[in-house]
Amino acid sequence: MTVLLPAVVSVGLIILIGFIAGRTLSLDKQTLSQLSLYILVPALIADSLYRTTLSTESTTGLVAGLIITAVLLYLLSWGLGKLLKLPAVVQKSFMVAAIFPNAGNLGLPLNSFAFGTPGLERAIVYMITAALLMFAICPALLKGGSISSGVRLTLKLPLLWAMLAGLTWRLLRLKLPLGLDKGIHQLGMAAIPIDLIVLGIQLSRTRLVIGRYEVLATSLRLLVAPLIAHTVGQALGLEGLNLQVLVLQSAMPVAISTVVLVTEFGGDAPVVARTVVLSTLVSFLSLPLVLWATT
């Protein structure tokens, strides 16, 4: 625990700086979010895939583990929503909050601090898969539209194209001229602190109200999800760092992007925002325990 605690403290410090900045400075959170979504994170993805030493077996195992875990969480949250007779709008929001973790803003830096570059490589594979699932499925889940509409939304985002670019550079062993790869690498390294600052700003501007919905969604996200992921990972034969990253990423709080998606496509945005805040705050107690249990 004493070895892993600095990973959580380092992440918490940057989030705290973002929280203070959100309370004292007139920062435009949306601009910072767009900077990260459209420039910094795609650069991080492309650069990491270009440099990765991750095997096909590890990649396949992580992707399969995430998808199976997401399906099981969907079924569980759907069943609980029916059992508790939640209104349709609230049930959709509940399902989205339970399924999708903050694998980017919080997951990438925590895995990087805890497990170094090998952990970051695996965490990026998880994040890309989660992002593709989120933007492909959430619009249809919330709005009631087709999966194809979600796929079209995904194709408009640079995440997929950054992934393809990074893989192409690696497979073809291309060498970018004039040190452009160094420039992309530097952009990518800026993604982690900017994402944490954005998370801190979000926390500073969201009013915390704790109710039955928020507690239940937070419990599913922080406690049940990593247990399911651990069981799924073992069933798939994952071990070592692959299993650790799968479980740790699955233990992340509710993804901030869910608030944007619920606002855009339907659902109870204030309730989801409160769940993001509560799950993020509680995660600073739960994540060290998950780190300890998986190492």
PDB file of C-alpha atoms in Angstrom:
ATOM      1  CA  MET A   1       0.000   0.000   0.000  1.00  0.00           C
ATOM      2  CA  THR A   2       2.833   2.419   0.823  1.00  0.00           C
ATOM      3  CA  VAL A   3       4.298   1.861  -2.648  1.00  0.00           C
ATOM      4  CA  LEU A   4       0.989   2.441  -4.429  1.00  0.00           C
ATOM      5  CA  LEU A   5      -0.264   5.346  -2.316  1.00  0.00           C
ATOM      6  CA  PRO A   6       1.939   7.910  -4.130  1.00  0.00           C
ATOM      7  CA  ALA A   7       0.137   7.042  -7.374  1.00  0.00           C
ATOM      8  CA  VAL A   8      -3.206   8.086  -5.878  1.00  0.00           C
ATOM      9  CA  VAL A   9      -1.724  11.107  -4.085  1.00  0.00           C
ATOM     10  CA  SER A  10      -0.046  12.367  -7.281  1.00  0.00           C
ATOM     11  CA  VAL A  11      -3.316  12.155  -9.182  1.00  0.00           C
ATOM     12  CA  GLY A  12      -5.204  13.759  -6.288  1.00  0.00           C
ATOM     13  CA  LEU A  13      -2.790  16.698  -6.180  1.00  0.00           C
ATOM     14  CA  ILE A  14      -3.397  17.638  -9.814  1.00  0.00           C
ATOM     15  CA  ILE A  15      -7.169  17.251  -9.388  1.00  0.00           C
ATOM     16  CA  LEU A  16      -6.973  19.495  -6.308  1.00  0.00           C
ATOM     17  CA  ILE A  17      -5.129  22.127  -8.346  1.00  0.00           C
ATOM     18  CA  GLY A  18      -7.912  21.939 -10.941  1.00  0.00           C
ATOM     19  CA  PHE A  19     -10.523  22.242  -8.186  1.00  0.00           C
ATOM     20  CA  ILE A  20      -8.870  25.370  -6.784  1.00  0.00           C
ATOM     21  CA  ALA A  21      -8.480  26.820 -10.284  1.00  0.00           C
ATOM     22  CA  GLY A  22     -12.166  26.172 -10.949  1.00  0.00           C
ATOM     23  CA  ARG A  23     -13.115  28.103  -7.831  1.00  0.00           C
ATOM     24  CA  THR A  24     -10.704  31.015  -8.272  1.00  0.00           C
ATOM     25  CA  LEU A  25     -10.138  31.473 -12.026  1.00  0.00           C
ATOM     26  CA  SER A  26     -12.507  32.119 -14.917  1.00  0.00           C
ATOM     27  CA  LEU A  27     -11.457  29.060 -16.884  1.00  0.00           C
ATOM     28  CA  ASP A  28     -13.584  27.739 -19.746  1.00  0.00           C
ATOM     29  CA  LYS A  29     -13.962  24.045 -18.942  1.00  0.00           C
ATOM     30  CA  GLN A  30     -15.524  23.281 -22.313  1.00  0.00           C
ATOM     31  CA  THR A  31     -12.534  24.719 -24.171  1.00  0.00           C
ATOM     32  CA  LEU A  32     -10.126  22.622 -22.109  1.00  0.00           C
ATOM     33  CA  SER A  33     -12.298  19.533 -22.655  1.00  0.00           C
ATOM     34  CA  GLN A  34     -12.345  20.100 -26.411  1.00  0.00           C
ATOM     35  CA  LEU A  35      -8.581  20.649 -26.408  1.00  0.00           C
ATOM     36  CA  SER A  36      -8.144  17.292 -24.706  1.00  0.00           C
ATOM     37  CA  LEU A  37     -10.767  15.393 -26.736  1.00  0.00           C
ATOM     38  CA  TYR A  38      -9.789  16.631 -30.192  1.00  0.00           C
ATOM     39  CA  ILE A  39      -6.018  17.205 -29.876  1.00  0.00           C
ATOM     40  CA  LEU A  40      -4.224  15.925 -26.769  1.00  0.00           C
ATOM     41  CA  VAL A  41      -5.848  12.513 -26.192  1.00  0.00           C
ATOM     42  CA  PRO A  42      -5.717  11.574 -29.915  1.00  0.00           C
ATOM     43  CA  ALA A  43      -2.016  12.485 -29.871  1.00  0.00           C
ATOM     44  CA  LEU A  44      -1.511  10.323 -26.777  1.00  0.00           C
ATOM     45  CA  ILE A  45      -3.325   7.405 -28.417  1.00  0.00           C
ATOM     46  CA  ALA A  46      -1.440   7.656 -31.715  1.00  0.00           C
ATOM     47  CA  ASP A  47       1.933   8.056 -29.998  1.00  0.00           C
ATOM     48  CA  SER A  48       1.335   5.215 -27.518  1.00  0.00           C
ATOM     49  CA  LEU A  49       0.194   2.756 -30.185  1.00  0.00           C
ATOM     50  CA  TYR A  50       3.154   3.769 -32.353  1.00  0.00           C
ATOM     51  CA  ARG A  51       5.598   3.003 -29.529  1.00  0.00           C
ATOM     52  CA  THR A  52       3.761   0.138 -27.792  1.00  0.00           C
ATOM     53  CA  THR A  53       5.327  -3.253 -27.160  1.00  0.00           C
ATOM     54  CA  LEU A  54       1.976  -4.769 -26.154  1.00  0.00           C
ATOM     55  CA  SER A  55       1.328  -8.205 -27.609  1.00  0.00           C
ATOM     56  CA  THR A  56      -1.748  -9.179 -29.617  1.00  0.00           C
ATOM     57  CA  GLU A  57      -2.694 -11.666 -26.909  1.00  0.00           C
ATOM     58  CA  SER A  58      -2.705  -8.971 -24.205  1.00  0.00           C
ATOM     59  CA  THR A  59      -4.700  -6.592 -26.381  1.00  0.00           C
ATOM     60  CA  THR A  60      -7.303  -9.222 -27.245  1.00  0.00           C
ATOM     61  CA  GLY A  61      -7.661 -10.260 -23.607  1.00  0.00           C
ATOM     62  CA  LEU A  62      -8.180  -6.697 -22.375  1.00  0.00           C
ATOM     63  CA  VAL A  63     -10.730  -5.908 -25.084  1.00  0.00           C
ATOM     64  CA  ALA A  64     -12.670  -9.127 -24.450  1.00  0.00           C
ATOM     65  CA  GLY A  65     -12.571  -8.569 -20.694  1.00  0.00           C
ATOM     66  CA  LEU A  66     -13.949  -5.033 -21.028  1.00  0.00           C
ATOM     67  CA  ILE A  67     -16.758  -6.014 -23.408  1.00  0.00           C
ATOM     68  CA  ILE A  68     -17.925  -8.963 -21.302  1.00  0.00           C
ATOM     69  CA  THR A  69     -17.776  -6.859 -18.121  1.00  0.00           C
ATOM     70  CA  ALA A  70     -19.797  -4.097 -19.802  1.00  0.00           C
ATOM     71  CA  VAL A  71     -22.467  -6.553 -20.950  1.00  0.00           C
ATOM     72  CA  LEU A  72     -22.802  -8.033 -17.453  1.00  0.00           C
ATOM     73  CA  LEU A  73     -23.043  -4.545 -15.913  1.00  0.00           C
ATOM     74  CA  TYR A  74     -25.701  -3.619 -18.459  1.00  0.00           C
ATOM     75  CA  LEU A  75     -27.796  -6.659 -17.551  1.00  0.00           C
ATOM     76  CA  LEU A  76     -27.332  -6.066 -13.821  1.00  0.00           C
ATOM     77  CA  SER A  77     -28.193  -2.347 -13.952  1.00  0.00           C
ATOM     78  CA  TRP A  78     -31.181  -3.049 -16.214  1.00  0.00           C
ATOM     79  CA  GLY A  79     -32.477  -5.670 -13.792  1.00  0.00           C
ATOM     80  CA  LEU A  80     -31.993  -3.407 -10.766  1.00  0.00           C
ATOM     81  CA  GLY A  81     -33.755  -0.563 -12.547  1.00  0.00           C
ATOM     82  CA  LYS A  82     -36.758  -2.775 -13.246  1.00  0.00           C
ATOM     83  CA  LEU A  83     -36.743  -4.144  -9.696  1.00  0.00           C
ATOM     84  CA  LEU A  84     -36.666  -0.647  -8.180  1.00  0.00           C
ATOM     85  CA  LYS A  85     -39.226   0.598 -10.726  1.00  0.00           C
ATOM     86  CA  LEU A  86     -37.090   3.554 -11.738  1.00  0.00           C
ATOM     87  CA  PRO A  87     -38.622   6.009 -14.247  1.00  0.00           C
ATOM     88  CA  ALA A  88     -37.481   5.328 -17.812  1.00  0.00           C
ATOM     89  CA  VAL A  89     -35.329   8.472 -17.998  1.00  0.00           C
ATOM     90  CA  VAL A  90     -33.632   7.729 -14.679  1.00  0.00           C
ATOM     91  CA  GLN A  91     -33.116   4.060 -15.559  1.00  0.00           C
ATOM     92  CA  LYS A  92     -31.301   4.954 -18.785  1.00  0.00           C
ATOM     93  CA  SER A  93     -29.051   7.364 -16.881  1.00  0.00           C
ATOM     94  CA  PHE A  94     -28.449   4.712 -14.207  1.00  0.00           C
ATOM     95  CA  MET A  95     -27.384   2.136 -16.784  1.00  0.00           C
ATOM     96  CA  VAL A  96     -24.989   4.524 -18.511  1.00  0.00           C
ATOM     97  CA  ALA A  97     -23.403   5.556 -15.205  1.00  0.00           C
ATOM     98  CA  ALA A  98     -22.946   1.933 -14.145  1.00  0.00           C
ATOM     99  CA  ILE A  99     -21.400   0.733 -17.399  1.00  0.00           C
ATOM    100  CA  PHE A 100     -18.845   3.374 -18.368  1.00  0.00           C
ATOM    101  CA  PRO A 101     -15.808   4.201 -16.168  1.00  0.00           C
ATOM    102  CA  ASN A 102     -13.583   7.253 -16.267  1.00  0.00           C
ATOM    103  CA  ALA A 103     -10.864   5.265 -18.010  1.00  0.00           C
ATOM    104  CA  GLY A 104      -9.321   8.379 -19.574  1.00  0.00           C
ATOM    105  CA  ASN A 105      -9.185  11.382 -17.230  1.00  0.00           C
ATOM    106  CA  LEU A 106      -8.440   9.291 -14.149  1.00  0.00           C
ATOM    107  CA  GLY A 107      -7.647   5.816 -15.460  1.00  0.00           C
ATOM    108  CA  LEU A 108      -4.697   6.729 -17.677  1.00  0.00           C
ATOM    109  CA  PRO A 109      -2.748   8.770 -15.112  1.00  0.00           C
ATOM    110  CA  LEU A 110      -3.395   6.352 -12.258  1.00  0.00           C
ATOM    111  CA  ASN A 111      -2.257   3.343 -14.297  1.00  0.00           C
ATOM    112  CA  SER A 112       0.737   5.344 -15.502  1.00  0.00           C
ATOM    113  CA  PHE A 113       1.768   6.350 -11.981  1.00  0.00           C
ATOM    114  CA  ALA A 114       1.112   2.872 -10.547  1.00  0.00           C
ATOM    115  CA  PHE A 115       2.458   0.579 -13.295  1.00  0.00           C
ATOM    116  CA  GLY A 116       4.635   2.793 -15.506  1.00  0.00           C
ATOM    117  CA  THR A 117       4.686   2.669 -19.315  1.00  0.00           C
ATOM    118  CA  PRO A 118       3.539  -0.996 -19.577  1.00  0.00           C
ATOM    119  CA  GLY A 119       0.490  -0.142 -17.471  1.00  0.00           C
ATOM    120  CA  LEU A 120      -0.239   2.979 -19.518  1.00  0.00           C
ATOM    121  CA  GLU A 121      -0.091   0.972 -22.767  1.00  0.00           C
ATOM    122  CA  ARG A 122      -2.704  -1.444 -21.474  1.00  0.00           C
ATOM    123  CA  ALA A 123      -4.809   1.331 -19.992  1.00  0.00           C
ATOM    124  CA  ILE A 124      -4.912   3.081 -23.383  1.00  0.00           C
ATOM    125  CA  VAL A 125      -6.183  -0.101 -25.078  1.00  0.00           C
ATOM    126  CA  TYR A 126      -8.921  -0.280 -22.447  1.00  0.00           C
ATOM    127  CA  MET A 127      -9.769   3.423 -22.814  1.00  0.00           C
ATOM    128  CA  ILE A 128     -10.001   3.277 -26.620  1.00  0.00           C
ATOM    129  CA  THR A 129     -12.336   0.280 -26.459  1.00  0.00           C
ATOM    130  CA  ALA A 130     -14.457   1.920 -23.752  1.00  0.00           C
ATOM    131  CA  ALA A 131     -14.651   5.173 -25.740  1.00  0.00           C
ATOM    132  CA  LEU A 132     -15.716   3.364 -28.907  1.00  0.00           C
ATOM    133  CA  LEU A 133     -18.389   1.472 -26.962  1.00  0.00           C
ATOM    134  CA  MET A 134     -19.569   4.626 -25.225  1.00  0.00           C
ATOM    135  CA  PHE A 135     -19.979   6.793 -28.299  1.00  0.00           C
ATOM    136  CA  ALA A 136     -21.393   3.957 -30.393  1.00  0.00           C
ATOM    137  CA  ILE A 137     -23.893   2.594 -27.872  1.00  0.00           C
ATOM    138  CA  CYS A 138     -24.828   5.471 -25.531  1.00  0.00           C
ATOM    139  CA  PRO A 139     -26.670   7.617 -28.120  1.00  0.00           C
ATOM    140  CA  ALA A 140     -28.826   4.648 -29.141  1.00  0.00           C
ATOM    141  CA  LEU A 141     -29.341   3.598 -25.503  1.00  0.00           C
ATOM    142  CA  LEU A 142     -30.384   7.079 -24.379  1.00  0.00           C
ATOM    143  CA  LYS A 143     -32.219   8.349 -27.426  1.00  0.00           C
ATOM    144  CA  GLY A 144     -33.665   5.089 -28.590  1.00  0.00           C
ATOM    145  CA  GLY A 145     -32.075   5.454 -32.015  1.00  0.00           C
ATOM    146  CA  SER A 146     -30.119   2.930 -34.012  1.00  0.00           C
ATOM    147  CA  ILE A 147     -26.606   1.698 -33.356  1.00  0.00           C
ATOM    148  CA  SER A 148     -25.646   3.128 -36.757  1.00  0.00           C
ATOM    149  CA  SER A 149     -26.278   6.669 -35.498  1.00  0.00           C
ATOM    150  CA  GLY A 150     -23.855   6.019 -32.653  1.00  0.00           C
ATOM    151  CA  VAL A 151     -21.300   4.635 -35.081  1.00  0.00           C
ATOM    152  CA  ARG A 152     -21.589   7.790 -37.217  1.00  0.00           C
ATOM    153  CA  LEU A 153     -20.930   9.878 -34.102  1.00  0.00           C
ATOM    154  CA  THR A 154     -17.855   7.782 -33.318  1.00  0.00           C
ATOM    155  CA  LEU A 155     -16.512   8.280 -36.845  1.00  0.00           C
ATOM    156  CA  LYS A 156     -16.689  12.059 -36.365  1.00  0.00           C
ATOM    157  CA  LEU A 157     -14.374  11.901 -33.352  1.00  0.00           C
ATOM    158  CA  PRO A 158     -10.587  11.761 -33.777  1.00  0.00           C
ATOM    159  CA  LEU A 159     -10.082   8.892 -31.305  1.00  0.00           C
ATOM    160  CA  LEU A 160     -10.694   6.144 -33.862  1.00  0.00           C
ATOM    161  CA  TRP A 161      -8.575   7.829 -36.517  1.00  0.00           C
ATOM    162  CA  ALA A 162      -5.738   8.405 -34.048  1.00  0.00           C
ATOM    163  CA  MET A 163      -5.852   4.710 -33.192  1.00  0.00           C
ATOM    164  CA  LEU A 164      -5.693   3.723 -36.861  1.00  0.00           C
ATOM    165  CA  ALA A 165      -2.851   6.185 -37.506  1.00  0.00           C
ATOM    166  CA  GLY A 166      -0.794   4.858 -34.598  1.00  0.00           C
ATOM    167  CA  LEU A 167      -1.319   1.242 -35.638  1.00  0.00           C
ATOM    168  CA  THR A 168      -0.487   2.038 -39.269  1.00  0.00           C
ATOM    169  CA  TRP A 169       2.737   3.814 -38.309  1.00  0.00           C
ATOM    170  CA  ARG A 170       3.744   0.818 -36.213  1.00  0.00           C
ATOM    171  CA  LEU A 171       2.801  -1.934 -38.669  1.00  0.00           C
ATOM    172  CA  LEU A 172       4.491  -0.177 -41.607  1.00  0.00           C
ATOM    173  CA  ARG A 173       7.444   0.866 -39.423  1.00  0.00           C
ATOM    174  CA  LEU A 174       7.134   4.437 -40.697  1.00  0.00           C
ATOM    175  CA  LYS A 175       9.527   7.090 -39.448  1.00  0.00           C
ATOM    176  CA  LEU A 176       8.011  10.550 -39.328  1.00  0.00           C
ATOM    177  CA  PRO A 177      10.315  13.245 -40.776  1.00  0.00           C
ATOM    178  CA  LEU A 178      11.691  16.344 -39.044  1.00  0.00           C
ATOM    179  CA  GLY A 179      11.099  14.976 -35.564  1.00  0.00           C
ATOM    180  CA  LEU A 180       7.308  15.123 -35.903  1.00  0.00           C
ATOM    181  CA  ASP A 181       7.018  12.030 -33.727  1.00  0.00           C
ATOM    182  CA  LYS A 182       8.605  13.991 -30.866  1.00  0.00           C
ATOM    183  CA  GLY A 183       6.065  16.772 -31.296  1.00  0.00           C
ATOM    184  CA  ILE A 184       3.182  14.281 -31.199  1.00  0.00           C
ATOM    185  CA  HIS A 185       4.743  12.650 -28.137  1.00  0.00           C
ATOM    186  CA  GLN A 186       4.912  15.992 -26.312  1.00  0.00           C
ATOM    187  CA  LEU A 187       1.277  16.736 -27.165  1.00  0.00           C
ATOM    188  CA  GLY A 188       0.246  13.350 -25.842  1.00  0.00           C
ATOM    189  CA  MET A 189       2.086  13.853 -22.559  1.00  0.00           C
ATOM    190  CA  ALA A 190       0.043  17.027 -21.987  1.00  0.00           C
ATOM    191  CA  ALA A 191      -3.210  15.027 -22.083  1.00  0.00           C
ATOM    192  CA  ILE A 192      -2.892  13.490 -18.623  1.00  0.00           C
ATOM    193  CA  PRO A 193      -2.428  16.683 -16.529  1.00  0.00           C
ATOM    194  CA  ILE A 194      -5.002  18.600 -18.589  1.00  0.00           C
ATOM    195  CA  ASP A 195      -7.568  15.811 -18.126  1.00  0.00           C
ATOM    196  CA  LEU A 196      -7.013  15.815 -14.371  1.00  0.00           C
ATOM    197  CA  ILE A 197      -7.339  19.597 -14.188  1.00  0.00           C
ATOM    198  CA  VAL A 198     -10.611  19.413 -16.159  1.00  0.00           C
ATOM    199  CA  LEU A 199     -11.848  16.796 -13.700  1.00  0.00           C
ATOM    200  CA  GLY A 200     -10.962  19.092 -10.796  1.00  0.00           C
ATOM    201  CA  ILE A 201     -12.811  22.006 -12.418  1.00  0.00           C
ATOM    202  CA  GLN A 202     -15.852  19.759 -12.961  1.00  0.00           C
ATOM    203  CA  LEU A 203     -15.848  18.786  -9.290  1.00  0.00           C
ATOM    204  CA  SER A 204     -15.625  22.426  -8.200  1.00  0.00           C
ATOM    205  CA  ARG A 205     -18.732  23.364 -10.183  1.00  0.00           C
ATOM    206  CA  THR A 206     -21.083  20.464  -9.422  1.00  0.00           C
ATOM    207  CA  ARG A 207     -23.358  20.561  -6.374  1.00  0.00           C
ATOM    208  CA  LEU A 208     -23.222  17.314  -4.412  1.00  0.00           C
ATOM    209  CA  VAL A 209     -26.552  15.794  -3.389  1.00  0.00           C
ATOM    210  CA  ILE A 210     -26.586  12.213  -2.153  1.00  0.00           C
ATOM    211  CA  GLY A 211     -29.687  10.105  -2.772  1.00  0.00           C
ATOM    212  CA  ARG A 212     -30.591   6.467  -3.391  1.00  0.00           C
ATOM    213  CA  TYR A 213     -29.772   6.652  -7.082  1.00  0.00           C
ATOM    214  CA  GLU A 214     -26.340   8.226  -6.586  1.00  0.00           C
ATOM    215  CA  VAL A 215     -25.336   5.716  -3.885  1.00  0.00           C
ATOM    216  CA  LEU A 216     -26.503   2.692  -5.887  1.00  0.00           C
ATOM    217  CA  ALA A 217     -24.814   3.803  -9.125  1.00  0.00           C
ATOM    218  CA  THR A 218     -21.594   4.627  -7.243  1.00  0.00           C
ATOM    219  CA  SER A 219     -21.610   1.206  -5.552  1.00  0.00           C
ATOM    220  CA  LEU A 220     -22.037  -0.566  -8.879  1.00  0.00           C
ATOM    221  CA  ARG A 221     -19.299   1.471 -10.489  1.00  0.00           C
ATOM    222  CA  LEU A 222     -16.671   1.295  -7.717  1.00  0.00           C
ATOM    223  CA  LEU A 223     -17.342  -2.041  -5.997  1.00  0.00           C
ATOM    224  CA  VAL A 224     -19.324  -4.403  -8.211  1.00  0.00           C
ATOM    225  CA  ALA A 225     -17.632  -3.557 -11.531  1.00  0.00           C
ATOM    226  CA  PRO A 226     -14.075  -4.465 -10.429  1.00  0.00           C
ATOM    227  CA  LEU A 227     -15.339  -7.712  -8.869  1.00  0.00           C
ATOM    228  CA  ILE A 228     -17.042  -8.648 -12.140  1.00  0.00           C
ATOM    229  CA  ALA A 229     -13.935  -7.641 -14.110  1.00  0.00           C
ATOM    230  CA  HIS A 230     -11.697  -9.765 -11.885  1.00  0.00           C
ATOM    231  CA  THR A 231     -13.959 -12.796 -12.336  1.00  0.00           C
ATOM    232  CA  VAL A 232     -14.161 -12.246 -16.096  1.00  0.00           C
ATOM    233  CA  GLY A 233     -10.404 -11.727 -16.372  1.00  0.00           C
ATOM    234  CA  GLN A 234      -9.646 -14.948 -14.534  1.00  0.00           C
ATOM    235  CA  ALA A 235     -12.148 -16.811 -16.700  1.00  0.00           C
ATOM    236  CA  LEU A 236     -10.334 -15.491 -19.788  1.00  0.00           C
ATOM    237  CA  GLY A 237      -6.979 -16.590 -18.402  1.00  0.00           C
ATOM    238  CA  LEU A 238      -5.620 -13.071 -17.852  1.00  0.00           C
ATOM    239  CA  GLU A 239      -2.893 -12.684 -15.251  1.00  0.00           C
ATOM    240  CA  GLY A 240      -0.242 -10.274 -14.066  1.00  0.00           C
ATOM    241  CA  LEU A 241      -0.378  -6.729 -15.409  1.00  0.00           C
ATOM    242  CA  ASN A 242      -3.158  -7.521 -17.896  1.00  0.00           C
ATOM    243  CA  LEU A 243      -5.509  -8.572 -15.088  1.00  0.00           C
ATOM    244  CA  GLN A 244      -4.407  -5.714 -12.824  1.00  0.00           C
ATOM    245  CA  VAL A 245      -5.115  -3.051 -15.452  1.00  0.00           C
ATOM    246  CA  LEU A 246      -8.457  -4.618 -16.410  1.00  0.00           C
ATOM    247  CA  VAL A 247      -9.604  -4.583 -12.784  1.00  0.00           C
ATOM    248  CA  LEU A 248      -8.205  -1.132 -11.971  1.00  0.00           C
ATOM    249  CA  GLN A 249      -9.732   0.493 -15.058  1.00  0.00           C
ATOM    250  CA  SER A 250     -13.055  -1.190 -14.274  1.00  0.00           C
ATOM    251  CA  ALA A 251     -12.908   0.283 -10.751  1.00  0.00           C
ATOM    252  CA  MET A 252     -12.793   3.882 -11.983  1.00  0.00           C
ATOM    253  CA  PRO A 253     -15.620   6.313 -11.120  1.00  0.00           C
ATOM    254  CA  VAL A 254     -18.351   7.275 -13.575  1.00  0.00           C
ATOM    255  CA  ALA A 255     -17.014   8.755 -16.829  1.00  0.00           C
ATOM    256  CA  ILE A 256     -17.372  12.527 -17.164  1.00  0.00           C
ATOM    257  CA  SER A 257     -18.409  12.041 -20.804  1.00  0.00           C
ATOM    258  CA  THR A 258     -21.658  10.450 -19.632  1.00  0.00           C
ATOM    259  CA  VAL A 259     -22.885  13.894 -18.536  1.00  0.00           C
ATOM    260  CA  VAL A 260     -22.273  15.264 -22.032  1.00  0.00           C
ATOM    261  CA  LEU A 261     -23.987  12.305 -23.680  1.00  0.00           C
ATOM    262  CA  VAL A 262     -26.999  12.371 -21.348  1.00  0.00           C
ATOM    263  CA  THR A 263     -27.380  16.115 -21.908  1.00  0.00           C
ATOM    264  CA  GLU A 264     -27.218  15.659 -25.675  1.00  0.00           C
ATOM    265  CA  PHE A 265     -29.278  12.513 -26.201  1.00  0.00           C
ATOM    266  CA  GLY A 266     -31.632  12.329 -23.220  1.00  0.00           C
ATOM    267  CA  GLY A 267     -31.613  11.328 -19.569  1.00  0.00           C
ATOM    268  CA  ASP A 268     -31.343  12.997 -16.168  1.00  0.00           C
ATOM    269  CA  ALA A 269     -28.173  15.065 -16.557  1.00  0.00           C
ATOM    270  CA  PRO A 270     -28.137  16.618 -13.025  1.00  0.00           C
ATOM    271  CA  VAL A 271     -28.438  13.180 -11.416  1.00  0.00           C
ATOM    272  CA  VAL A 272     -25.639  11.791 -13.592  1.00  0.00           C
ATOM    273  CA  ALA A 273     -23.434  14.805 -12.780  1.00  0.00           C
ATOM    274  CA  ARG A 274     -23.964  14.249  -9.050  1.00  0.00           C
ATOM    275  CA  THR A 275     -23.086  10.581  -9.506  1.00  0.00           C
ATOM    276  CA  VAL A 276     -19.875  11.567 -11.290  1.00  0.00           C
ATOM    277  CA  VAL A 277     -18.925  13.804  -8.358  1.00  0.00           C
ATOM    278  CA  LEU A 278     -19.855  11.284  -5.635  1.00  0.00           C
ATOM    279  CA  SER A 279     -18.169   8.333  -7.352  1.00  0.00           C
ATOM    280  CA  THR A 280     -15.024  10.383  -7.994  1.00  0.00           C
ATOM    281  CA  LEU A 281     -14.764  11.497  -4.365  1.00  0.00           C
ATOM    282  CA  VAL A 282     -15.401   7.991  -2.992  1.00  0.00           C
ATOM    283  CA  SER A 283     -12.920   6.508  -5.496  1.00  0.00           C
ATOM    284  CA  PHE A 284     -10.037   8.094  -3.584  1.00  0.00           C
ATOM    285  CA  LEU A 285     -10.900   5.650  -0.816  1.00  0.00           C
ATOM    286  CA  SER A 286     -11.766   2.647  -2.981  1.00  0.00           C
ATOM    287  CA  LEU A 287      -8.993   2.824  -5.593  1.00  0.00           C
ATOM    288  CA  PRO A 288      -6.096   2.366  -3.125  1.00  0.00           C
ATOM    289  CA  LEU A 289      -7.886  -0.747  -1.856  1.00  0.00           C
ATOM    290  CA  VAL A 290      -8.286  -2.074  -5.408  1.00  0.00           C
ATOM    291  CA  LEU A 291      -4.616  -1.350  -6.100  1.00  0.00           C
ATOM    292  CA  TRP A 292      -3.639  -3.186  -2.938  1.00  0.00           C
ATOM    293  CA  ALA A 293      -5.907  -6.145  -3.678  1.00  0.00           C
ATOM    294  CA  THR A 294      -4.644  -6.601  -7.239  1.00  0.00           C
ATOM    295  CA  THR A 295      -0.898  -6.465  -6.464  1.00  0.00           C
TER     296      THR A 295
END
